[in-house]
PDB file of C-alpha atoms in Angstrom:
ATOM      1  CA  UNK A 146      -0.003   0.023  -0.008  1.00 55.00           C
ATOM      2  CA  UNK A 147       1.237   3.481  -0.703  1.00 57.00           C
ATOM      3  CA  UNK A 148       0.809   6.510   1.413  1.00 52.00           C
ATOM      4  CA  UNK A 149       0.571  10.278   1.209  1.00 55.00           C
ATOM      5  CA  UNK A 150       4.012  11.258   2.395  1.00 46.00           C
ATOM      6  CA  UNK A 151       3.367  14.961   2.998  1.00 61.00           C
ATOM      7  CA  UNK A 152       0.351  16.790   4.280  1.00 67.00           C
ATOM      8  CA  UNK A 153       0.037  20.573   4.384  1.00 67.00           C
ATOM      9  CA  UNK A 154      -2.502  23.012   5.662  1.00 74.00           C
ATOM     10  CA  UNK A 155      -3.559  25.703   3.201  1.00 71.00           C
ATOM     11  CA  UNK A 156      -2.433  29.340   3.859  1.00 73.00           C
ATOM     12  CA  UNK A 157      -5.317  31.714   3.552  1.00 69.00           C
ATOM     13  CA  UNK A 158      -3.473  34.859   4.827  1.00 74.00           C
ATOM     14  CA  UNK A 159      -2.419  35.991   1.401  1.00 73.00           C
ATOM     15  CA  UNK A 160      -4.382  36.409  -1.849  1.00 70.00           C
ATOM     16  CA  UNK A 161      -2.756  35.830  -5.160  1.00 63.00           C
ATOM     17  CA  UNK A 162      -4.888  36.835  -8.148  1.00 62.00           C
ATOM     18  CA  UNK A 163      -4.064  35.032 -11.418  1.00 60.00           C
ATOM     19  CA  UNK A 164      -5.406  36.092 -14.849  1.00 62.00           C
ATOM     20  CA  UNK A 165      -8.521  34.086 -15.667  1.00 60.00           C
ATOM     21  CA  UNK A 166     -10.051  33.244 -19.008  1.00 60.00           C
ATOM     22  CA  UNK A 167     -13.747  33.491 -18.215  1.00 61.00           C
ATOM     23  CA  UNK A 168     -15.000  31.982 -21.459  1.00 59.00           C
ATOM     24  CA  UNK A 169     -12.568  29.031 -21.293  1.00 60.00           C
ATOM     25  CA  UNK A 170      -9.760  27.947 -23.483  1.00 59.00           C
ATOM     26  CA  UNK A 171     -10.582  25.679 -26.405  1.00 62.00           C
ATOM     27  CA  UNK A 172      -8.940  22.306 -26.475  1.00 65.00           C
ATOM     28  CA  UNK A 173      -9.967  21.900 -30.158  1.00 64.00           C
ATOM     29  CA  UNK A 174      -9.670  24.722 -32.590  1.00 63.00           C
ATOM     30  CA  UNK A 175      -7.694  27.909 -31.553  1.00 62.00           C
ATOM     31  CA  UNK A 176      -9.636  30.840 -30.252  1.00 58.00           C
ATOM     32  CA  UNK A 177      -8.515  34.334 -29.437  1.00 59.00           C
ATOM     33  CA  UNK A 178      -8.656  33.597 -25.791  1.00 54.00           C
ATOM     34  CA  UNK A 179      -6.509  36.659 -24.770  1.00 52.00           C
ATOM     35  CA  UNK A 180      -9.325  38.896 -25.910  1.00 55.00           C
ATOM     36  CA  UNK A 181     -11.472  37.530 -22.996  1.00 54.00           C
ATOM     37  CA  UNK A 182      -8.783  37.743 -20.222  1.00 55.00           C
ATOM     38  CA  UNK A 183     -10.554  40.356 -18.180  1.00 60.00           C
ATOM     39  CA  UNK A 184     -10.875  38.830 -14.819  1.00 73.00           C
ATOM     40  CA  UNK A 185      -8.516  37.489 -12.127  1.00 75.00           C
ATOM     41  CA  UNK A 186      -9.071  34.420  -9.853  1.00 75.00           C
ATOM     42  CA  UNK A 187      -7.866  33.421  -6.524  1.00 79.00           C
ATOM     43  CA  UNK A 188      -7.273  29.649  -6.386  1.00 83.00           C
ATOM     44  CA  UNK A 189      -8.051  29.516  -2.635  1.00 84.00           C
ATOM     45  CA  UNK A 190     -11.514  30.841  -3.381  1.00 82.00           C
ATOM     46  CA  UNK A 191     -12.026  28.444  -6.323  1.00 84.00           C
ATOM     47  CA  UNK A 192     -10.523  25.193  -4.975  1.00 89.00           C
ATOM     48  CA  UNK A 193     -11.060  25.465  -1.222  1.00 88.00           C
ATOM     49  CA  UNK A 194     -14.589  25.661   0.181  1.00 89.00           C
ATOM     50  CA  UNK A 195     -13.919  25.072   3.867  1.00 88.00           C
ATOM     51  CA  UNK A 196     -10.505  26.426   4.820  1.00 86.00           C
ATOM     52  CA  UNK A 197     -10.477  25.221   8.426  1.00 87.00           C
ATOM     53  CA  UNK A 198     -10.929  21.648   7.340  1.00 90.00           C
ATOM     54  CA  UNK A 199      -8.959  21.525   4.060  1.00 90.00           C
ATOM     55  CA  UNK A 200      -5.503  20.123   3.666  1.00 90.00           C
ATOM     56  CA  UNK A 201      -3.231  19.489   0.664  1.00 90.00           C
ATOM     57  CA  UNK A 202      -1.361  16.270   0.247  1.00 91.00           C
ATOM     58  CA  UNK A 203       1.417  15.294  -2.194  1.00 92.00           C
ATOM     59  CA  UNK A 204       0.756  11.756  -3.643  1.00 93.00           C
ATOM     60  CA  UNK A 205       3.457   9.144  -3.453  1.00 92.00           C
ATOM     61  CA  UNK A 206       2.960   6.055  -5.577  1.00 93.00           C
ATOM     62  CA  UNK A 207       1.198   4.708  -8.592  1.00 94.00           C
ATOM     63  CA  UNK A 208      -2.045   3.002  -7.387  1.00 95.00           C
ATOM     64  CA  UNK A 209      -4.343   5.562  -8.968  1.00 96.00           C
ATOM     65  CA  UNK A 210      -2.607   6.193 -12.296  1.00 96.00           C
ATOM     66  CA  UNK A 211      -5.511   4.878 -14.434  1.00 96.00           C
ATOM     67  CA  UNK A 212      -7.602   7.857 -13.351  1.00 96.00           C
ATOM     68  CA  UNK A 213      -4.880  10.461 -13.718  1.00 95.00           C
ATOM     69  CA  UNK A 214      -3.540  10.632 -10.192  1.00 96.00           C
ATOM     70  CA  UNK A 215       0.179  10.245 -10.356  1.00 95.00           C
ATOM     71  CA  UNK A 216       3.266  10.146  -8.124  1.00 93.00           C
ATOM     72  CA  UNK A 217       3.739  13.774  -7.228  1.00 92.00           C
ATOM     73  CA  UNK A 218       0.162  14.836  -7.776  1.00 93.00           C
ATOM     74  CA  UNK A 219      -1.338  17.283  -5.293  1.00 92.00           C
ATOM     75  CA  UNK A 220      -4.633  16.348  -3.664  1.00 93.00           C
ATOM     76  CA  UNK A 221      -7.031  18.956  -2.046  1.00 92.00           C
ATOM     77  CA  UNK A 222      -8.642  17.102   0.847  1.00 93.00           C
ATOM     78  CA  UNK A 223     -11.740  18.424   2.681  1.00 94.00           C
ATOM     79  CA  UNK A 224     -12.452  16.705   5.969  1.00 94.00           C
ATOM     80  CA  UNK A 225     -15.866  18.357   6.365  1.00 95.00           C
ATOM     81  CA  UNK A 226     -17.467  17.083   3.203  1.00 96.00           C
ATOM     82  CA  UNK A 227     -19.767  14.043   3.286  1.00 96.00           C
ATOM     83  CA  UNK A 228     -18.129  10.930   1.697  1.00 97.00           C
ATOM     84  CA  UNK A 229     -20.258   8.737  -0.547  1.00 97.00           C
ATOM     85  CA  UNK A 230     -19.520   5.443  -2.294  1.00 97.00           C
ATOM     86  CA  UNK A 231     -17.477   6.252  -5.477  1.00 98.00           C
ATOM     87  CA  UNK A 232     -15.688   9.297  -3.998  1.00 98.00           C
ATOM     88  CA  UNK A 233     -11.956   9.548  -3.938  1.00 97.00           C
ATOM     89  CA  UNK A 234     -10.752   9.747  -0.308  1.00 96.00           C
ATOM     90  CA  UNK A 235      -7.708   9.911   1.894  1.00 94.00           C
ATOM     91  CA  UNK A 236      -7.896   7.072   4.593  1.00 92.00           C
ATOM     92  CA  UNK A 237      -5.792   6.140   7.491  1.00 89.00           C
ATOM     93  CA  UNK A 238      -5.058   2.398   7.223  1.00 90.00           C
ATOM     94  CA  UNK A 239      -2.404   0.301   8.974  1.00 85.00           C
ATOM     95  CA  UNK A 240      -0.660   3.339  10.465  1.00 81.00           C
ATOM     96  CA  UNK A 241      -0.478   5.411   7.268  1.00 86.00           C
ATOM     97  CA  UNK A 242      -2.416   7.505   4.790  1.00 91.00           C
ATOM     98  CA  UNK A 243      -3.511   6.229   1.471  1.00 93.00           C
ATOM     99  CA  UNK A 244      -5.606   7.700  -1.404  1.00 95.00           C
ATOM    100  CA  UNK A 245      -8.189   5.479  -2.935  1.00 96.00           C
ATOM    101  CA  UNK A 246     -11.783   5.209  -4.188  1.00 97.00           C
ATOM    102  CA  UNK A 247     -14.286   4.738  -1.261  1.00 97.00           C
ATOM    103  CA  UNK A 248     -16.643   1.896  -2.079  1.00 97.00           C
ATOM    104  CA  UNK A 249     -19.589   0.558   0.016  1.00 95.00           C
ATOM    105  CA  UNK A 250     -20.807  -2.817  -1.111  1.00 94.00           C
ATOM    106  CA  UNK A 251     -23.011  -5.445   0.583  1.00 93.00           C
ATOM    107  CA  UNK A 252     -22.475  -3.819   4.024  1.00 92.00           C
ATOM    108  CA  UNK A 253     -18.684  -3.728   3.741  1.00 94.00           C
ATOM    109  CA  UNK A 254     -16.340  -0.831   3.039  1.00 95.00           C
ATOM    110  CA  UNK A 255     -13.508  -1.140   0.599  1.00 96.00           C
ATOM    111  CA  UNK A 256     -10.725   1.175  -0.652  1.00 96.00           C
ATOM    112  CA  UNK A 257     -10.222   0.646  -4.457  1.00 97.00           C
ATOM    113  CA  UNK A 258      -7.104   1.350  -6.414  1.00 96.00           C
ATOM    114  CA  UNK A 259      -7.076   2.215 -10.078  1.00 97.00           C
ATOM    115  CA  UNK A 260      -4.080   0.132 -11.041  1.00 96.00           C
ATOM    116  CA  UNK A 261      -4.502  -3.637 -11.548  1.00 95.00           C
ATOM    117  CA  UNK A 262      -1.336  -4.282  -9.485  1.00 95.00           C
ATOM    118  CA  UNK A 263      -3.190  -3.291  -6.360  1.00 95.00           C
ATOM    119  CA  UNK A 264      -5.946  -5.312  -4.616  1.00 95.00           C
ATOM    120  CA  UNK A 265      -8.929  -3.697  -2.868  1.00 95.00           C
ATOM    121  CA  UNK A 266      -8.460  -3.010   0.883  1.00 94.00           C
ATOM    122  CA  UNK A 267     -11.315  -4.095   3.125  1.00 94.00           C
ATOM    123  CA  UNK A 268     -11.759  -1.608   5.958  1.00 92.00           C
ATOM    124  CA  UNK A 269     -12.407  -3.437   9.222  1.00 87.00           C
ATOM    125  CA  UNK A 270     -11.170  -3.711  12.819  1.00 83.00           C
ATOM    126  CA  UNK A 271      -8.027  -5.657  11.709  1.00 86.00           C
ATOM    127  CA  UNK A 272      -6.491  -2.553  10.094  1.00 83.00           C
ATOM    128  CA  UNK A 273      -8.105   0.228  12.004  1.00 80.00           C
ATOM    129  CA  UNK A 274      -9.105   2.031   8.841  1.00 85.00           C
ATOM    130  CA  UNK A 275     -10.851   5.401   8.923  1.00 90.00           C
ATOM    131  CA  UNK A 276     -11.778   7.745   6.184  1.00 93.00           C
ATOM    132  CA  UNK A 277      -9.871  10.952   6.853  1.00 92.00           C
ATOM    133  CA  UNK A 278     -11.278  13.242   4.141  1.00 94.00           C
ATOM    134  CA  UNK A 279     -12.845  13.558   0.651  1.00 97.00           C
ATOM    135  CA  UNK A 280     -10.522  14.502  -2.275  1.00 96.00           C
ATOM    136  CA  UNK A 281     -12.107  17.480  -3.935  1.00 96.00           C
ATOM    137  CA  UNK A 282      -9.388  18.373  -6.545  1.00 96.00           C
ATOM    138  CA  UNK A 283      -6.296  16.814  -8.043  1.00 96.00           C
ATOM    139  CA  UNK A 284      -3.518  19.018  -9.444  1.00 94.00           C
ATOM    140  CA  UNK A 285      -1.057  17.515 -11.837  1.00 95.00           C
ATOM    141  CA  UNK A 286       2.100  19.014 -13.474  1.00 90.00           C
ATOM    142  CA  UNK A 287       2.116  18.745 -17.208  1.00 85.00           C
ATOM    143  CA  UNK A 288       5.202  17.699 -19.103  1.00 76.00           C
TER     144      UNK A 288
END
């Protein structure tokens, strides 16, 4: 099992406005997007709904690569949001954090990887697993 190796609290003391393309950027045919760059956006306001319960974690490992969560990705985790089956979560299992899909099935709770090299983890009293928070966003670096 792999674990989040670094957890951070978000800093809300400063505001950093970044130019924002209100009408979006086309992924197909080019558009004159610079003509619409009229606004600025603060990523704290956009990505973090509950500052006092939000953390950022750097992902270590490859168990979620099939859904675009890679070694080095950043996860924004909100401990206040309700977790439902199918959500991506951070859980504490066997004395460490792990990021997986939360799955409820036939009265049992599982953590599911998105890499065939990893088996589902049954959450029960043997591993003291608890769901720590819901992942609300993933941030990846492009190459």
